[in-house]
Coordinates of C-alpha atoms and ligand atoms in Angstrom, one line a residue:
X80 CA 31.4 22.2 21.2
X81 CA 28.8 21.0 23.7
X82 CA 30.9 17.9 24.7
X83 CA 34.5 17.2 25.4
X84 CA 36.0 16.1 22.0
X85 CA 39.6 15.9 23.2
X86 CA 39.6 12.1 22.6
X87 CA 39.5 12.6 18.8
X88 CA 43.2 12.2 18.0
X89 CA 44.8 11.5 14.6
X90 CA 46.8 8.2 14.6
X91 CA 49.1 6.9 11.9
X92 CA 48.6 3.3 10.6
X93 CA 51.7 1.3 9.7
X94 CA 51.3 -1.4 7.1
X95 CA 53.6 -3.2 4.7
X96 CA 51.1 -2.5 1.9
X97 CA 51.1 1.3 2.5
X98 CA 54.9 1.4 2.5
X99 CA 55.1 -0.6 -0.8
X100 CA 52.6 1.7 -2.5
X101 CA 54.3 4.8 -1.0
X102 CA 51.3 6.3 0.7
X103 CA 50.7 7.3 4.2
X104 CA 47.5 6.5 6.1
X105 CA 46.1 8.2 9.2
X106 CA 42.9 7.7 11.1
X107 CA 40.9 10.4 12.9
X108 CA 39.5 8.6 15.9
X109 CA 36.0 10.3 16.3
X110 CA 34.9 6.9 17.7
X111 CA 37.1 7.7 20.8
X112 CA 35.0 10.8 21.7
X113 CA 32.2 8.9 23.5
X114 CA 30.9 5.3 23.4
X115 CA 27.4 6.2 22.4
X116 CA 27.4 9.8 21.0
X117 CA 30.3 8.7 19.0
X118 CA 31.7 9.8 15.7
X119 CA 30.2 12.0 13.1
X120 CA 26.7 12.0 14.8
X121 CA 27.8 14.4 17.5
X122 CA 28.9 16.9 14.9
X123 CA 25.8 16.5 12.7
X124 CA 23.6 17.1 15.9
X125 CA 25.6 20.1 17.1
X126 CA 23.6 23.0 15.7
X127 CA 20.3 21.3 16.4
X128 CA 21.2 20.8 20.0
X129 CA 22.5 24.3 20.4
X130 CA 19.2 25.6 18.9
X131 CA 17.2 23.5 21.4
X132 CA 19.2 24.7 24.3
X133 CA 18.8 28.3 23.3
X134 CA 15.1 28.2 22.4
X135 CA 12.0 27.2 24.3
X136 CA 11.9 24.0 22.3
X137 CA 13.3 21.6 24.8
X138 CA 12.3 18.5 22.9
X139 CA 14.1 17.0 19.9
X140 CA 12.1 14.8 17.6
X141 CA 13.9 12.6 15.1
X142 CA 13.5 9.5 12.9
X143 CA 15.3 6.3 12.3
X144 CA 15.2 2.5 12.0
X145 CA 15.7 0.0 14.8
X146 CA 19.5 0.0 14.5
X147 CA 20.1 3.7 13.9
X148 CA 23.3 5.2 15.3
X149 CA 21.7 8.5 14.8
X150 CA 18.8 7.7 17.2
X151 CA 21.2 6.3 19.8
X152 CA 23.4 9.4 19.6
X153 CA 20.4 11.8 19.8
X154 CA 18.9 10.1 22.8
X155 CA 22.1 10.1 24.7
X156 CA 23.1 13.6 23.8
X157 CA 19.7 14.8 24.9
X158 CA 19.9 13.0 28.2
X159 CA 23.3 14.6 29.0
X160 CA 22.0 18.1 28.0
X161 CA 18.7 17.6 29.8
X162 CA 16.6 17.9 26.7
X163 CA 13.6 15.7 26.0
X164 CA 13.9 13.4 23.0
X165 CA 11.4 11.6 20.9
X166 CA 12.2 9.0 18.3
X167 CA 9.8 8.1 15.4
X168 CA 10.7 4.5 14.5
X169 CA 10.1 2.9 11.2
X170 CA 8.0 -0.2 11.4
X171 CA 5.6 -1.8 13.9
X172 CA 6.9 -2.3 17.5
X173 CA 8.7 -5.6 17.7
X174 CA 8.2 -8.0 20.7
X175 CA 11.9 -7.7 21.4
X176 CA 13.5 -4.3 21.0
X177 CA 16.8 -4.0 19.3
X178 CA 19.8 -3.2 21.5
X179 CA 19.8 0.2 19.9
X180 CA 16.3 1.0 20.9
X181 CA 16.7 -0.4 24.4
X182 CA 19.6 2.0 24.8
X183 CA 17.4 4.8 23.5
X184 CA 14.7 4.0 26.1
X185 CA 17.3 3.9 28.9
X186 CA 18.3 7.3 27.8
X187 CA 14.8 8.6 28.2
X188 CA 13.8 8.8 24.6
X189 CA 10.1 8.4 24.0
X190 CA 9.6 5.9 21.1
X191 CA 6.8 6.0 18.7
X192 CA 6.5 3.2 16.1
X193 CA 4.8 4.0 12.8
X194 CA 4.2 1.8 9.8
X195 CA 6.6 1.8 6.9
X196 CA 4.1 3.5 4.7
X197 CA 3.4 6.2 7.3
X198 CA 7.1 6.6 7.8
X199 CA 7.7 7.2 4.1
X200 CA 5.3 10.2 4.5
X201 CA 6.9 11.0 7.8
X202 CA 7.4 14.7 7.6
X203 CA 3.8 15.4 6.7
X204 CA 2.7 12.8 9.3
X205 CA 4.8 14.1 12.1
X206 CA 2.7 17.2 12.6
X207 CA -0.6 15.2 12.6
X208 CA 0.3 12.4 15.0
X209 CA -2.2 11.9 17.8
X210 CA -1.0 13.5 21.0
X211 CA 1.8 15.1 19.1
X212 CA 0.6 18.6 19.1
X213 CA 3.8 19.2 21.0
X214 CA 5.6 18.5 17.7
X215 CA 5.2 22.3 17.2
X216 CA 7.3 22.7 20.3
X217 CA 9.9 20.2 19.1
X218 CA 13.0 20.7 17.1
X219 CA 12.8 18.3 14.2
X220 CA 15.9 16.6 12.9
X221 CA 15.5 14.6 9.7
X222 CA 16.6 11.0 9.6
X223 CA 20.4 10.7 9.8
X224 CA 20.7 14.5 10.3
X225 CA 20.2 15.0 6.5
X226 CA 19.9 18.8 6.6
X227 CA 22.1 21.8 5.9
X228 CA 22.5 22.3 9.6
X229 CA 23.8 18.8 9.9
X230 CA 26.3 19.5 7.2
X231 CA 27.4 22.7 8.9
X232 CA 28.0 20.7 12.1
X233 CA 30.0 18.2 10.1
X234 CA 32.2 20.9 8.8
X235 CA 33.5 21.3 12.4
X236 CA 35.2 18.0 12.0
X237 CA 37.8 19.8 9.8
X238 CA 38.9 21.9 12.8
X239 CA 40.2 18.8 14.5
X240 CA 43.3 18.6 12.3
X241 CA 45.3 20.7 9.9
X242 CA 43.6 20.1 6.5
X243 CA 46.8 21.0 4.6
X244 CA 48.5 18.0 6.1
X245 CA 46.5 15.5 4.0
X246 CA 45.8 15.0 0.3
X247 CA 42.7 13.0 0.8
X248 CA 40.0 12.8 3.5
X249 CA 38.0 9.6 3.4
X250 CA 34.6 9.0 5.0
X251 CA 31.8 6.4 4.9
X252 CA 28.6 7.8 3.6
X253 CA 24.9 7.1 4.3
X254 CA 23.0 10.4 3.7
X255 CA 26.2 12.2 2.5
X256 CA 25.7 14.9 5.2
X257 CA 29.2 14.3 6.6
X258 CA 30.8 14.4 3.2
X259 CA 29.0 17.7 2.4
X260 CA 30.2 19.2 5.7
X261 CA 33.8 18.2 4.9
X262 CA 33.4 19.8 1.4
X263 CA 32.2 23.1 3.0
X264 CA 35.4 23.4 5.0
X265 CA 38.0 21.8 2.8
X266 CA 40.4 23.7 0.6
X267 CA 39.5 23.2 -3.1
X268 CA 42.8 21.3 -3.7
X269 CA 41.9 18.6 -1.1
X270 CA 40.1 15.5 -2.2
X271 CA 37.1 14.4 -0.1
X272 CA 36.6 10.7 -0.8
X273 CA 33.1 9.3 0.0
X274 CA 32.4 5.5 0.3
X275 CA 28.6 5.1 0.1
X276 CA 27.3 2.1 2.1
X277 CA 24.0 2.1 0.3
X278 CA 23.6 0.3 -3.0
X279 CA 22.5 2.2 -6.1
X280 CA 22.6 5.7 -4.7
X281 CA 22.8 8.0 -7.7
X282 CA 21.5 11.4 -6.5
X283 CA 24.9 12.5 -5.1
X284 CA 24.9 15.9 -6.8
X285 CA 21.4 16.7 -5.7
X286 CA 22.2 15.7 -2.1
X287 CA 25.4 17.7 -2.0
X288 CA 23.7 20.8 -3.5
X289 CA 20.8 20.6 -1.0
X290 CA 23.2 20.1 1.9
X291 CA 25.7 22.7 1.0
X292 CA 23.4 25.3 -0.7
X293 CA 26.0 25.3 -3.5
X294 CA 24.5 24.2 -6.8
X295 CA 27.9 24.0 -8.5
X296 CA 29.3 20.4 -8.2
X297 CA 32.5 20.2 -6.1
X298 CA 35.4 19.1 -8.3
X299 CA 37.2 17.7 -5.2
X300 CA 34.5 15.2 -4.3
X301 CA 35.3 11.6 -5.3
X302 CA 32.6 9.0 -4.9
X303 CA 34.0 5.5 -4.5
X304 CA 30.9 3.3 -4.8
X305 CA 32.1 -0.2 -5.3
X306 CA 32.3 -1.1 -1.6
X307 CA 28.7 -1.3 -0.3
X308 CA 28.9 -5.1 0.0
X309 CA 25.4 -5.5 -1.4
X310 CA 23.7 -2.6 0.4
X311 CA 23.0 -1.1 3.7
X312 CA 24.0 -3.3 6.7
X313 CA 24.8 -6.2 4.2
X314 CA 28.0 -8.0 4.9
X315 CA 30.0 -11.1 4.0
X316 CA 32.9 -13.1 5.4
X317 CA 35.4 -11.0 3.5
X318 CA 34.2 -7.9 5.4
X319 CA 34.2 -9.7 8.8
X320 CA 37.6 -11.2 8.2
X321 CA 38.9 -7.7 7.2
X322 CA 37.5 -6.3 10.5
X323 CA 39.2 -8.9 12.6
X324 CA 42.5 -8.4 10.7
X325 CA 42.3 -4.6 11.3
X326 CA 41.8 -5.3 15.0
X327 CA 44.8 -7.7 15.1
X328 CA 47.1 -5.5 13.0
X329 CA 46.2 -2.0 14.1
X330 CA 44.1 -2.4 17.3
X331 CA 41.4 -0.6 15.3
X332 CA 37.7 -1.6 16.0
X333 CA 35.5 -0.9 13.1
X334 CA 31.7 -1.2 12.6
X335 CA 30.3 -3.4 9.9
X336 CA 27.7 -1.0 8.5
X337 CA 30.0 2.0 7.8
X338 CA 33.6 2.3 8.8
X339 CA 34.6 -1.3 7.8
X340 CA 33.4 -0.8 4.3
X341 CA 35.3 2.5 4.0
X342 CA 38.5 1.1 5.3
X343 CA 38.1 -2.0 3.1
X344 CA 37.6 0.4 0.1
X345 CA 40.6 2.5 1.1
X346 CA 42.8 -0.5 1.4
X347 CA 41.7 -2.0 -1.9
X348 CA 42.1 1.4 -3.6
X349 CA 45.7 1.6 -2.3
X350 CA 46.4 -1.9 -3.4
X351 CA 45.2 -1.2 -7.0
X352 CA 47.1 2.0 -7.2
X353 CA 44.1 4.4 -7.2
X354 CA 45.9 6.6 -4.7
X355 CA 49.0 8.1 -6.4
X356 CA 52.3 7.7 -4.7
X357 CA 52.9 10.3 -2.0
X358 CA 49.3 10.5 -1.0
X359 CA 48.6 11.3 2.6
X360 CA 45.2 9.8 3.4
X361 CA 43.2 10.7 6.4
X362 CA 40.4 8.2 7.1
X363 CA 37.6 9.4 9.4
X364 CA 36.6 6.8 12.0
X365 CA 33.0 8.0 12.3
X366 CA 32.1 5.7 15.2
X367 CA 29.0 3.6 15.1
X368 CA 30.5 0.7 17.1
X369 CA 27.2 0.1 19.0
X370 CA 25.8 -1.3 15.7
X371 CA 28.1 -4.4 16.1
X372 CA 26.0 -5.5 19.0
X373 CA 23.5 -6.8 16.5
X374 CA 26.0 -9.4 15.2
X375 CA 26.0 -13.0 16.5
X376 CA 28.2 -13.6 19.5
X377 CA 31.9 -14.4 18.6
X378 CA 31.6 -13.0 15.1
X379 CA 34.3 -10.4 16.0
X380 CA 37.5 -10.7 18.0
X381 CA 36.8 -7.4 19.8
Ligands
LIG513 C1 25.7 7.7 10.2 C2 27.0 7.2 10.0 C3 27.7 7.5 8.8 C4 27.1 8.2 7.6 O1 27.1 9.6 7.7 P1 26.3 10.5 6.6 O2 26.5 11.8 7.1 O3 24.9 10.1 6.8 O4 26.8 10.2 5.3 C5 29.1 7.1 8.7 N1 29.6 6.4 9.7 C6 29.0 6.0 10.8 C7 29.7 5.2 11.8 C8 27.7 6.4 11.0 O5 27.0 6.1 12.1

């Protein structure tokens, strides 16, 4: 790896509910790797960064919205590796930049705002942007790292633990790139459980096939899609209360966009008996804590 990932330890969570349902729950602390380049993003970026370092293309261009963990991680990783970074941002430039984008600027990312319509046509547009002839000298990373290389990088997460020790690996999903990577490296007997945070996502099989290059559906992929709380970055008081309870009980800080929804879904699934007795469940804490800075002050206890 390009960065020190020794902070990513597995911890066991103790809870009366888990004992009663006779399951064991563990968490892989990818959030502990680095405060900004945290979690799954580092892995998704891995092969793109390596390519940039090895080639003459010393600029990385990527895409995202104003609160994107992916943009924040890319900007910071590029800064540490002395690569240039450029972010194409969805929507007109606001008068006050989000915390995420301010962090990106501080990390030297060049920001370019484009209209939502243009953004939708972004791949075609990228190469035609004024002053962006250097796009040809750039390594392009799709939004959220949604690309087979991003999945290959995510597969490296499976090297951080002994896969045979767990019956289920749970992860929050946006683009499904991380889940695809886990599938690439998991034994066929191990369940990969994905909790989508977007509402109404239906093209799972297409996404997984694109990302893994394997057109046969994976029998060991479970999609648990009842826990998006109304859609991307949507939340309610149940979710916020759950996050505060996790902090008080386990000392575990979660982010409201991804990991809180996954942990909530895992906990409910344990409560309703969806995990059979004897299950050993590893939850991936995929980071993203910088996103909580968009919440009103004092929403969270941490
Ligand atoms: C981006 C992100 C995800 C989603 O990963 P995908 O590979 O897009 O499915 C999950 N958790 C966190 C914290 C993220 O920032």
